[in-house]
Amino acid sequence: MRLDQTDLLSASTRTIAAKATPPGHGGIGIIRLSGPDCLRIAHELTGRQLKAREATPTGFHGRGGDTLDYGVAILFKAPASYTGEDVLELHCHGGPVIMDSVLAEVTALGADLARPGEFTERAFLNGKMDLTQAEAVADLINSQTEIAARSAIKSLVGDFSREISELSSDLGDLRVLVEANIDFSEEPVRDIENRQIKKKIEEFKLIIGELIDRSKPGELLSTGAEVVLIGAPNVGKSSLLNALARAERAIVTATPGTTRDLLEATISLEGLAIRLIDTAGIRNSEDEIEAEGMRRAIKATERADLVVEVRDDSQVDSEDLNTTGNDFCKKRKIVVYNKCDLTGRAFGESEDQDGFPAVAISATTRQGIEAMERALQEQLGYQGAREDTIMARRRHIEAMQHASSHLLQAAVNFESLDLLAEELRLAQKELGKITGETTTEDLLGDIFSTFCIGK
Ligand SMILES: Nc1nc2c(ncn2[C@@H]2O[C@H](COP(=O)(O)OP(=O)(O)OP(=O)(O)O)[C@@H](O)[C@H]2O)c(=O)[nH]1
Ligand SMILES: [Mg+2]
């Protein structure tokens, strides 16, 4: 259900303020306010009556009469603003001391510091955007690759919402047809209508299936993936990280036990951001620092999306990782045979003796690295973003899957019009969760709390 008028009123009684630009030194720093006190605060701070949507060069004055900064103020009158409320932007000089003093003044004049995502939350509550668009704002800000940003923009302008809304509205039409039949249930449902309804349900299932397929790469795009490189000392984990990152990020030496702590590098494979984590080599060691490094390495594999087990192909007798008591086999894993320039093993993708996907490479000559990149994408389930990839989140995909299983139930319960109507209603409700027509306060809290402050 869209939140009703009383919710809107209570949301807008507080005027909120936050820095809208990142901390640090910059040419300009913006403080943004939203809420009913914007006009009054603007007047008290600048001594002027601001005209809407006009950039006004002005001093920002403290209550004691001192000038805190000289900048530009812009007022956006409700409802033509980002949040749908009165919004005031104060463009200051971008230094932390100045920004802090102007923000402190604004709060002394009655504004509250905004919670993370509160501006966008208000935009949602005031009907300026639906929930997928609000989420796309965060995804756009957080996007780590150009392709991720492009997909987020499509969701932001409402492409995904539009597809869901159209589907939901068509589903609504079908419900009307079915429910009309319930009302006249003493009359047998005409065959032709029966066939029509069945056909429609099948169509909806196909459309949702296709939307889910287009969303899956999008989910990975928005979150990125974490891949941990693990293996015995000296097998070439750090060399592999450097080869994949195309930079000398990690120290490489011929001495086993070179890497002690976790080291990260982010790479982009066809728009997918992958956080690679290099780790300390696993072996039996009395060294306290090395032991802590290994503990961290094993911990890193627990939260990783994929483990890459690197083996030295020129040292066939090297200790098997699984004999060290750590069973990495439960994880999604790729085995990498490294140093194949020394052994002559054919470069490229294959399988290891336990059936794990394997790649033969040389981290130093870079042979097999492209096959390695392909294997990473395959094992992460990323087929590359297409023009129509949807920047989806897990909750969107789950809602679509639920809607799809209600449609399946609808088809099963076809003979009972009551059950059929109920399943269609539930399917429509799931779609409503995506755009935020049917949401709980908890869900909204979860979503907006992950935003940055000032957005
Ligand atoms: N010939 C050859 N040597 C390699 C290859 N990859 C790594 N090496 C060498 O193997 C040695 C160890 O490489 P590292 O990348 O430091 O190995 P590591 O697994 O990170 O080692 P630790 O940090 O000690 O666990 C270095 O002397 C590298 O130059 C390769 O593909 N071919
Ligand atoms: Mg290393």
Short mmCIF file of C-alpha atoms and ligand atoms in Angstrom, two decimals:
data_model
loop_
_atom_site.label_atom_id
_atom_site.label_comp_id
_atom_site.label_asym_id
_atom_site.label_seq_id
_atom_site.Cartn_x
_atom_site.Cartn_y
_atom_site.Cartn_z
CA MET A 1 0.00 0.00 0.00
CA ARG A 2 1.26 3.53 -0.71
CA LEU A 3 1.69 5.31 2.61
CA ASP A 4 -1.32 7.46 3.39
CA GLN A 5 -1.57 11.19 3.98
CA THR A 6 -0.91 11.03 7.75
CA ASP A 7 2.38 9.24 7.15
CA LEU A 8 3.34 11.90 4.67
CA LEU A 9 2.57 14.65 7.16
CA SER A 10 4.55 13.08 9.97
CA ALA A 11 7.48 12.51 7.62
CA SER A 12 7.60 16.15 6.68
CA THR A 13 7.32 17.91 10.06
CA ARG A 14 11.08 17.65 10.64
CA THR A 15 13.44 19.67 8.53
CA ILE A 16 16.57 17.66 7.85
CA ALA A 17 20.07 18.75 6.89
CA ALA A 18 23.27 17.02 5.78
CA LYS A 19 26.40 17.51 3.75
CA ALA A 20 25.57 16.34 0.24
CA THR A 21 29.17 16.29 -0.94
CA PRO A 22 31.89 13.94 0.34
CA PRO A 23 34.12 14.96 3.26
CA GLY A 24 37.48 16.56 2.59
CA HIS A 25 38.69 19.60 0.69
CA GLY A 26 37.07 20.60 -2.59
CA GLY A 27 36.12 23.61 -4.69
CA ILE A 28 32.52 23.55 -3.52
CA GLY A 29 30.77 21.69 -0.73
CA ILE A 30 26.99 21.48 -0.62
CA ILE A 31 24.78 21.33 2.44
CA ARG A 32 21.24 20.29 1.68
CA LEU A 33 18.08 20.79 3.70
CA SER A 34 14.58 19.43 3.18
CA GLY A 35 11.38 20.20 5.05
CA PRO A 36 8.98 22.93 6.09
CA ASP A 37 11.56 25.17 7.82
CA CYS A 38 13.73 25.69 4.73
CA LEU A 39 12.32 29.13 3.95
CA ARG A 40 12.71 30.40 7.50
CA ILE A 41 16.21 28.97 7.88
CA ALA A 42 17.24 30.42 4.50
CA HIS A 43 16.00 33.81 5.60
CA GLU A 44 17.74 33.73 8.96
CA LEU A 45 21.00 32.45 7.48
CA THR A 46 21.18 34.81 4.50
CA GLY A 47 18.96 37.73 5.53
CA ARG A 48 17.24 37.42 2.14
CA GLN A 49 13.97 36.17 0.69
CA LEU A 50 15.22 33.63 -1.84
CA LYS A 51 13.40 33.21 -5.12
CA ALA A 52 12.72 29.58 -6.08
CA ARG A 53 15.22 27.97 -8.44
CA GLU A 54 17.42 31.03 -8.60
CA ALA A 55 21.10 30.78 -7.69
CA THR A 56 21.63 33.63 -5.23
CA PRO A 57 25.17 34.65 -4.25
CA THR A 58 24.96 35.44 -0.57
CA GLY A 59 26.71 35.45 2.78
CA PHE A 60 25.84 32.75 5.30
CA HIS A 61 25.68 34.48 8.66
CA GLY A 62 25.84 33.14 12.18
CA ARG A 63 23.34 34.34 14.77
CA GLY A 64 26.10 36.44 16.33
CA GLY A 65 26.36 38.45 13.10
CA ASP A 66 29.61 36.92 11.87
CA THR A 67 29.86 35.71 8.28
CA LEU A 68 30.58 31.97 8.22
CA ASP A 69 31.06 31.75 4.47
CA TYR A 70 30.12 33.45 1.26
CA GLY A 71 28.52 31.14 -1.29
CA VAL A 72 25.38 30.45 -3.33
CA ALA A 73 21.93 29.46 -2.06
CA ILE A 74 19.26 27.76 -4.16
CA LEU A 75 15.71 27.13 -2.99
CA PHE A 76 13.46 24.50 -4.57
CA LYS A 77 9.82 24.97 -3.59
CA ALA A 78 7.61 21.95 -2.89
CA PRO A 79 6.56 19.90 -4.73
CA ALA A 80 9.09 20.60 -7.53
CA SER A 81 12.13 19.34 -5.68
CA TYR A 82 14.07 16.10 -5.20
CA THR A 83 12.16 15.18 -2.03
CA GLY A 84 8.86 16.79 -2.97
CA GLU A 85 9.29 19.14 0.03
CA ASP A 86 10.92 22.57 0.20
CA VAL A 87 14.62 21.95 -0.40
CA LEU A 88 17.47 24.37 0.26
CA GLU A 89 20.96 23.92 -1.13
CA LEU A 90 23.80 25.90 0.38
CA HIS A 91 26.88 25.88 -1.87
CA CYS A 92 29.81 26.66 0.40
CA HIS A 93 33.56 26.63 -0.06
CA GLY A 94 34.45 22.96 0.18
CA GLY A 95 36.53 22.85 3.35
CA PRO A 96 35.55 20.73 6.35
CA VAL A 97 35.82 23.61 8.87
CA ILE A 98 33.52 25.88 6.84
CA MET A 99 31.07 23.10 6.06
CA ASP A 100 30.91 22.09 9.72
CA SER A 101 30.27 25.65 10.87
CA VAL A 102 27.45 26.21 8.34
CA LEU A 103 25.90 22.82 9.18
CA ALA A 104 26.11 23.61 12.91
CA GLU A 105 24.39 26.95 12.29
CA VAL A 106 21.62 25.31 10.30
CA THR A 107 20.98 22.76 13.06
CA ALA A 108 21.03 25.56 15.66
CA LEU A 109 18.29 27.20 13.60
CA GLY A 110 16.15 24.07 14.01
CA ALA A 111 17.14 21.50 11.37
CA ASP A 112 17.86 17.90 12.42
CA LEU A 113 20.80 15.97 11.02
CA ALA A 114 19.49 13.61 8.32
CA ARG A 115 19.70 9.84 8.62
CA PRO A 116 21.41 7.93 5.78
CA GLY A 117 19.16 7.93 2.73
CA GLU A 118 16.55 10.15 4.37
CA PHE A 119 16.30 12.58 1.46
CA THR A 120 15.62 9.74 -0.98
CA GLU A 121 13.28 8.08 1.52
CA ARG A 122 11.23 11.28 1.57
CA ALA A 123 11.28 11.38 -2.23
CA PHE A 124 9.81 7.85 -2.16
CA LEU A 125 7.23 8.65 0.54
CA ASN A 126 6.15 11.75 -1.38
CA GLY A 127 5.66 9.76 -4.57
CA LYS A 128 8.56 11.38 -6.45
CA MET A 129 9.95 7.93 -7.27
CA ASP A 130 9.12 4.32 -6.59
CA LEU A 131 11.23 1.92 -4.60
CA THR A 132 13.26 0.49 -7.49
CA GLN A 133 14.16 4.01 -8.57
CA ALA A 134 15.17 4.91 -5.01
CA GLU A 135 17.36 1.81 -4.87
CA ALA A 136 18.84 2.74 -8.24
CA VAL A 137 19.98 6.07 -6.75
CA ALA A 138 22.13 4.16 -4.24
CA ASP A 139 23.29 1.69 -6.89
CA LEU A 140 24.33 4.53 -9.18
CA ILE A 141 26.31 6.24 -6.44
CA ASN A 142 27.95 2.96 -5.42
CA SER A 143 28.57 1.59 -8.91
CA GLN A 144 32.13 0.44 -9.43
CA THR A 145 32.12 0.01 -13.19
CA GLU A 146 30.77 1.97 -16.14
CA ILE A 147 28.39 -0.84 -17.12
CA ALA A 148 26.99 -1.00 -13.58
CA ALA A 149 26.40 2.76 -13.67
CA ARG A 150 24.65 2.53 -17.06
CA SER A 151 22.31 -0.20 -15.80
CA ALA A 152 21.57 1.79 -12.64
CA ILE A 153 20.62 4.84 -14.71
CA LYS A 154 18.11 2.76 -16.67
CA SER A 155 16.46 1.67 -13.42
CA LEU A 156 16.63 5.24 -12.14
CA VAL A 157 14.66 6.62 -15.06
CA GLY A 158 12.07 3.93 -14.39
CA ASP A 159 12.60 1.32 -17.14
CA PHE A 160 12.45 -1.63 -14.73
CA SER A 161 9.54 -0.16 -12.72
CA ARG A 162 7.62 0.36 -15.93
CA GLU A 163 7.97 -3.28 -16.95
CA ILE A 164 6.88 -4.47 -13.50
CA SER A 165 3.96 -2.03 -13.36
CA GLU A 166 2.71 -3.06 -16.81
CA LEU A 167 2.90 -6.70 -15.83
CA SER A 168 1.11 -6.01 -12.57
CA SER A 169 -1.62 -4.07 -14.33
CA ASP A 170 -2.16 -6.88 -16.89
CA LEU A 171 -2.32 -9.33 -14.00
CA GLY A 172 -4.94 -7.07 -12.43
CA ASP A 173 -7.03 -7.26 -15.62
CA LEU A 174 -6.88 -11.04 -15.51
CA ARG A 175 -7.97 -11.02 -11.87
CA VAL A 176 -11.00 -8.94 -12.84
CA LEU A 177 -11.92 -11.53 -15.45
CA VAL A 178 -11.50 -14.44 -13.01
CA GLU A 179 -13.31 -12.70 -10.16
CA ALA A 180 -16.19 -11.79 -12.45
CA ASN A 181 -16.55 -15.49 -13.18
CA ILE A 182 -16.64 -16.28 -9.44
CA ASP A 183 -19.58 -13.91 -9.05
CA PHE A 184 -21.52 -15.83 -11.65
CA SER A 185 -20.24 -19.21 -10.59
CA GLU A 186 -23.56 -20.94 -10.98
CA GLU A 187 -23.03 -20.49 -14.70
CA PRO A 188 -20.33 -22.78 -16.09
CA VAL A 189 -17.25 -20.85 -17.13
CA ARG A 190 -17.19 -20.73 -20.83
CA ASP A 191 -14.53 -22.80 -22.48
CA ILE A 192 -13.21 -19.93 -24.46
CA GLU A 193 -12.58 -17.90 -21.30
CA ASN A 194 -10.93 -20.86 -19.69
CA ARG A 195 -8.51 -21.14 -22.54
CA GLN A 196 -7.89 -17.40 -22.49
CA ILE A 197 -7.07 -17.43 -18.77
CA LYS A 198 -4.74 -20.42 -19.09
CA LYS A 199 -2.93 -18.84 -22.00
CA LYS A 200 -2.53 -15.58 -20.11
CA ILE A 201 -1.08 -17.30 -17.05
CA GLU A 202 1.47 -19.06 -19.26
CA GLU A 203 2.38 -15.74 -20.88
CA PHE A 204 2.91 -14.08 -17.52
CA LYS A 205 5.18 -16.90 -16.39
CA LEU A 206 7.27 -16.52 -19.52
CA ILE A 207 7.58 -12.76 -19.09
CA ILE A 208 8.61 -13.09 -15.44
CA GLY A 209 11.12 -15.83 -16.33
CA GLU A 210 12.67 -13.53 -18.89
CA LEU A 211 12.79 -10.64 -16.40
CA ILE A 212 14.56 -12.91 -13.89
CA ASP A 213 17.11 -13.93 -16.52
CA ARG A 214 17.81 -10.31 -17.33
CA SER A 215 18.09 -9.47 -13.61
CA LYS A 216 20.62 -12.09 -12.56
CA PRO A 217 23.72 -10.44 -14.08
CA GLY A 218 22.35 -7.17 -12.71
CA GLU A 219 22.37 -8.46 -9.16
CA LEU A 220 26.05 -9.33 -9.51
CA LEU A 221 26.68 -5.96 -11.16
CA SER A 222 25.26 -4.10 -8.19
CA THR A 223 27.05 -6.08 -5.50
CA GLY A 224 30.25 -7.14 -7.28
CA ALA A 225 31.94 -10.38 -6.29
CA GLU A 226 34.67 -11.40 -3.90
CA VAL A 227 37.28 -13.94 -4.99
CA VAL A 228 39.97 -15.30 -2.69
CA LEU A 229 43.30 -16.68 -3.95
CA ILE A 230 44.53 -19.44 -1.72
CA GLY A 231 47.26 -22.08 -1.83
CA ALA A 232 50.56 -23.29 -0.42
CA PRO A 233 53.44 -20.80 -0.11
CA ASN A 234 55.32 -19.84 -3.28
CA VAL A 235 52.78 -21.30 -5.73
CA GLY A 236 52.30 -17.85 -7.31
CA LYS A 237 49.16 -16.40 -5.70
CA SER A 238 50.57 -12.89 -5.55
CA SER A 239 51.89 -13.22 -9.09
CA LEU A 240 48.39 -14.20 -10.23
CA LEU A 241 46.83 -11.23 -8.43
CA ASN A 242 49.29 -8.94 -10.21
CA ALA A 243 48.62 -10.60 -13.57
CA LEU A 244 44.83 -10.22 -13.19
CA ALA A 245 45.10 -6.65 -11.86
CA ARG A 246 47.65 -5.76 -14.58
CA ALA A 247 49.67 -3.98 -11.90
CA GLU A 248 52.44 -4.82 -9.46
CA ARG A 249 50.13 -4.71 -6.44
CA ALA A 250 51.57 -7.53 -4.34
CA ILE A 251 55.17 -8.27 -3.44
CA VAL A 252 56.47 -11.33 -5.27
CA THR A 253 59.66 -13.10 -4.17
CA ALA A 254 61.13 -16.57 -4.45
CA THR A 255 60.98 -16.89 -0.65
CA PRO A 256 58.01 -18.94 0.57
CA GLY A 257 55.92 -17.04 3.12
CA THR A 258 56.25 -13.63 1.41
CA THR A 259 52.61 -12.60 1.78
CA ARG A 260 51.59 -12.28 5.42
CA ASP A 261 48.38 -10.26 5.42
CA LEU A 262 45.37 -10.01 3.13
CA LEU A 263 45.85 -7.74 0.14
CA GLU A 264 43.07 -6.60 -2.18
CA ALA A 265 42.82 -5.44 -5.77
CA THR A 266 39.59 -4.74 -7.65
CA ILE A 267 39.36 -5.69 -11.29
CA SER A 268 36.53 -5.30 -13.79
CA LEU A 269 35.58 -8.16 -16.09
CA GLU A 270 33.03 -7.00 -18.68
CA GLY A 271 31.60 -4.58 -16.13
CA LEU A 272 31.59 -6.99 -13.20
CA ALA A 273 33.62 -5.63 -10.29
CA ILE A 274 35.64 -8.43 -8.69
CA ARG A 275 37.46 -7.87 -5.43
CA LEU A 276 40.49 -10.19 -5.56
CA ILE A 277 42.05 -11.08 -2.23
CA ASP A 278 45.61 -12.38 -2.05
CA THR A 279 46.43 -14.38 1.07
CA ALA A 280 49.32 -15.89 3.00
CA GLY A 281 50.40 -19.34 1.79
CA ILE A 282 48.98 -22.21 3.86
CA ARG A 283 51.53 -24.54 5.48
CA ASN A 284 52.42 -25.84 8.90
CA SER A 285 54.37 -23.03 10.50
CA GLU A 286 55.44 -22.09 14.01
CA ASP A 287 55.84 -18.46 13.02
CA GLU A 288 53.27 -16.37 14.90
CA ILE A 289 52.81 -13.76 12.19
CA GLU A 290 52.49 -16.36 9.46
CA ALA A 291 49.97 -18.32 11.52
CA GLU A 292 47.81 -15.22 11.95
CA GLY A 293 48.10 -14.58 8.19
CA MET A 294 46.85 -18.12 7.50
CA ARG A 295 43.97 -17.69 9.95
CA ARG A 296 42.94 -14.57 8.05
CA ALA A 297 43.30 -16.39 4.72
CA ILE A 298 40.94 -19.16 5.82
CA LYS A 299 38.48 -16.65 7.25
CA ALA A 300 38.48 -14.82 3.91
CA THR A 301 37.45 -18.00 2.09
CA GLU A 302 34.38 -18.28 4.31
CA ARG A 303 32.76 -15.10 3.04
CA ALA A 304 34.06 -15.28 -0.53
CA ASP A 305 31.81 -15.90 -3.52
CA LEU A 306 34.51 -18.02 -5.11
CA VAL A 307 37.78 -19.60 -4.00
CA VAL A 308 40.68 -19.89 -6.41
CA GLU A 309 43.06 -22.63 -5.30
CA VAL A 310 46.46 -22.02 -6.85
CA ARG A 311 48.85 -24.98 -7.29
CA ASP A 312 52.45 -24.99 -8.48
CA ASP A 313 52.43 -27.29 -11.48
CA SER A 314 56.20 -27.65 -11.33
CA GLN A 315 56.06 -29.00 -7.76
CA VAL A 316 53.71 -31.97 -8.05
CA ASP A 317 54.69 -33.19 -4.62
CA SER A 318 53.71 -29.95 -2.93
CA GLU A 319 51.44 -30.33 0.06
CA ASP A 320 47.78 -30.80 -0.85
CA LEU A 321 45.72 -28.05 0.69
CA ASN A 322 43.02 -30.44 1.83
CA THR A 323 45.53 -32.38 3.93
CA THR A 324 46.09 -29.25 6.01
CA GLY A 325 42.68 -29.86 7.58
CA ASN A 326 40.88 -27.14 5.63
CA ASP A 327 38.20 -28.41 3.36
CA PHE A 328 37.80 -25.77 0.67
CA CYS A 329 35.85 -28.20 -1.47
CA LYS A 330 32.53 -27.09 0.01
CA LYS A 331 33.00 -23.71 -1.62
CA ARG A 332 32.62 -22.86 -5.27
CA LYS A 333 36.17 -23.27 -6.43
CA ILE A 334 38.49 -23.00 -9.41
CA VAL A 335 41.80 -24.86 -9.40
CA VAL A 336 44.65 -23.02 -11.06
CA TYR A 337 47.74 -24.88 -12.25
CA ASN A 338 50.38 -22.17 -12.26
CA LYS A 339 53.92 -22.10 -13.66
CA CYS A 340 52.86 -24.18 -16.67
CA ASP A 341 55.61 -22.37 -18.61
CA LEU A 342 57.95 -24.72 -16.72
CA THR A 343 55.94 -27.91 -17.14
CA GLY A 344 54.54 -27.72 -20.64
CA ARG A 345 50.94 -28.45 -19.56
CA ALA A 346 48.55 -27.10 -22.22
CA PHE A 347 47.31 -23.62 -21.26
CA GLY A 348 43.58 -23.06 -20.85
CA GLU A 349 40.48 -24.46 -19.18
CA SER A 350 40.07 -28.08 -18.10
CA GLU A 351 39.07 -30.01 -14.97
CA ASP A 352 41.09 -31.29 -12.03
CA GLN A 353 40.94 -34.92 -10.90
CA ASP A 354 38.05 -34.16 -8.49
CA GLY A 355 35.96 -32.58 -11.22
CA PHE A 356 36.58 -28.96 -10.22
CA PRO A 357 36.94 -26.50 -13.07
CA ALA A 358 40.64 -25.93 -13.61
CA VAL A 359 42.78 -23.54 -15.62
CA ALA A 360 46.40 -23.95 -16.62
CA ILE A 361 48.30 -20.67 -16.66
CA SER A 362 51.59 -18.95 -16.20
CA ALA A 363 51.25 -15.88 -14.04
CA THR A 364 54.64 -14.60 -15.16
CA THR A 365 54.26 -15.05 -18.93
CA ARG A 366 50.48 -14.27 -18.74
CA GLN A 367 49.66 -17.34 -20.84
CA GLY A 368 46.20 -18.70 -19.96
CA ILE A 369 45.17 -15.48 -18.17
CA GLU A 370 42.28 -14.85 -20.57
CA ALA A 371 41.00 -18.40 -19.96
CA MET A 372 41.34 -17.64 -16.25
CA GLU A 373 39.20 -14.52 -16.65
CA ARG A 374 36.59 -16.51 -18.56
CA ALA A 375 36.55 -19.20 -15.86
CA LEU A 376 36.06 -16.55 -13.17
CA GLN A 377 33.03 -15.15 -14.97
CA GLU A 378 31.59 -18.60 -15.62
CA GLN A 379 31.98 -19.78 -12.05
CA LEU A 380 30.48 -16.55 -10.69
CA GLY A 381 27.49 -17.10 -12.98
CA TYR A 382 28.07 -13.88 -14.91
CA GLN A 383 27.47 -14.02 -18.62
CA GLY A 384 28.19 -10.35 -19.13
CA ALA A 385 25.72 -7.49 -19.10
CA ARG A 386 23.56 -6.99 -22.16
CA GLU A 387 21.86 -3.84 -23.37
CA ASP A 388 18.67 -4.87 -21.51
CA THR A 389 20.27 -6.08 -18.26
CA ILE A 390 18.24 -5.01 -15.25
CA MET A 391 20.11 -3.61 -12.26
CA ALA A 392 18.30 -5.87 -9.83
CA ARG A 393 18.74 -6.68 -6.19
CA ARG A 394 18.26 -10.01 -4.46
CA ARG A 395 14.88 -8.90 -3.11
CA HIS A 396 13.64 -8.07 -6.63
CA ILE A 397 14.63 -11.49 -7.92
CA GLU A 398 13.03 -13.20 -4.93
CA ALA A 399 9.79 -11.29 -5.39
CA MET A 400 9.71 -12.26 -9.07
CA GLN A 401 10.40 -15.90 -8.18
CA HIS A 402 7.56 -15.83 -5.63
CA ALA A 403 5.23 -14.25 -8.17
CA SER A 404 6.18 -16.96 -10.63
CA SER A 405 5.46 -19.77 -8.17
CA HIS A 406 2.04 -18.24 -7.39
CA LEU A 407 1.32 -18.29 -11.11
CA LEU A 408 2.36 -21.93 -11.19
CA GLN A 409 -0.06 -22.62 -8.33
CA ALA A 410 -2.74 -20.68 -10.18
CA ALA A 411 -2.32 -23.01 -13.14
CA VAL A 412 -2.48 -26.05 -10.83
CA ASN A 413 -5.63 -24.78 -9.10
CA PHE A 414 -7.27 -23.95 -12.34
CA GLU A 415 -10.50 -25.82 -11.60
CA SER A 416 -11.21 -23.83 -8.43
CA LEU A 417 -11.88 -20.25 -9.33
CA ASP A 418 -11.50 -19.10 -5.71
CA LEU A 419 -8.02 -20.56 -5.37
CA LEU A 420 -7.07 -19.34 -8.82
CA ALA A 421 -8.13 -15.80 -7.93
CA GLU A 422 -6.23 -15.95 -4.65
CA GLU A 423 -2.98 -17.09 -6.33
CA LEU A 424 -3.28 -14.32 -8.90
CA ARG A 425 -3.79 -11.82 -6.10
CA LEU A 426 -0.67 -13.09 -4.31
CA ALA A 427 1.37 -12.93 -7.52
CA GLN A 428 0.32 -9.33 -8.03
CA LYS A 429 1.18 -8.50 -4.43
CA GLU A 430 4.73 -9.83 -4.93
CA LEU A 431 5.20 -7.58 -7.95
CA GLY A 432 3.93 -4.66 -5.86
CA LYS A 433 6.72 -5.30 -3.36
CA ILE A 434 9.31 -4.56 -6.03
CA THR A 435 8.08 -1.07 -6.82
CA GLY A 436 7.13 -0.39 -3.21
CA GLU A 437 3.35 -0.40 -3.56
CA THR A 438 3.19 -3.14 -0.95
CA THR A 439 6.02 -2.76 1.53
CA THR A 440 6.58 -2.89 5.24
CA GLU A 441 8.31 -0.25 7.31
CA ASP A 442 11.06 -2.78 8.14
CA LEU A 443 11.87 -3.23 4.49
CA LEU A 444 12.05 0.52 3.95
CA GLY A 445 14.31 0.84 6.98
CA ASP A 446 16.62 -1.85 5.61
CA ILE A 447 16.81 -0.28 2.19
CA PHE A 448 17.41 3.32 3.16
CA SER A 449 19.82 2.61 5.99
CA THR A 450 22.37 1.36 3.43
CA PHE A 451 22.43 4.76 1.70
CA CYS A 452 25.09 7.34 2.40
CA ILE A 453 24.22 10.36 4.54
CA GLY A 454 23.11 13.34 2.48
CA LYS A 455 21.37 11.31 -0.23
N1 LIG B 1 58.29 -19.72 -13.89
C1 LIG B 1 57.29 -19.19 -13.20
N2 LIG B 1 57.52 -18.67 -11.99
C2 LIG B 1 56.48 -18.14 -11.31
C3 LIG B 1 55.17 -18.11 -11.85
N3 LIG B 1 54.36 -17.51 -10.95
C4 LIG B 1 55.14 -17.18 -9.90
N4 LIG B 1 56.41 -17.56 -10.11
C5 LIG B 1 57.54 -17.37 -9.19
O1 LIG B 1 57.26 -18.08 -7.99
C6 LIG B 1 57.75 -17.37 -6.86
C7 LIG B 1 56.67 -17.15 -5.85
O2 LIG B 1 55.70 -16.30 -6.39
P1 LIG B 1 54.64 -15.52 -5.47
O3 LIG B 1 53.68 -14.89 -6.38
O4 LIG B 1 55.35 -14.65 -4.50
O5 LIG B 1 53.99 -16.74 -4.71
P2 LIG B 1 52.92 -16.72 -3.53
O6 LIG B 1 52.03 -17.87 -3.71
O7 LIG B 1 52.28 -15.39 -3.43
O8 LIG B 1 53.85 -16.99 -2.28
P3 LIG B 1 53.61 -16.64 -0.72
O9 LIG B 1 53.19 -15.21 -0.64
O10 LIG B 1 54.94 -16.87 -0.13
O11 LIG B 1 52.57 -17.57 -0.23
C8 LIG B 1 58.36 -16.09 -7.40
O12 LIG B 1 59.74 -16.26 -7.57
C9 LIG B 1 57.69 -15.94 -8.77
O13 LIG B 1 58.48 -15.23 -9.70
C10 LIG B 1 54.97 -18.66 -13.16
O14 LIG B 1 53.87 -18.69 -13.71
N5 LIG B 1 56.09 -19.19 -13.77
MG MG B 2 52.24 -14.04 -1.94
#
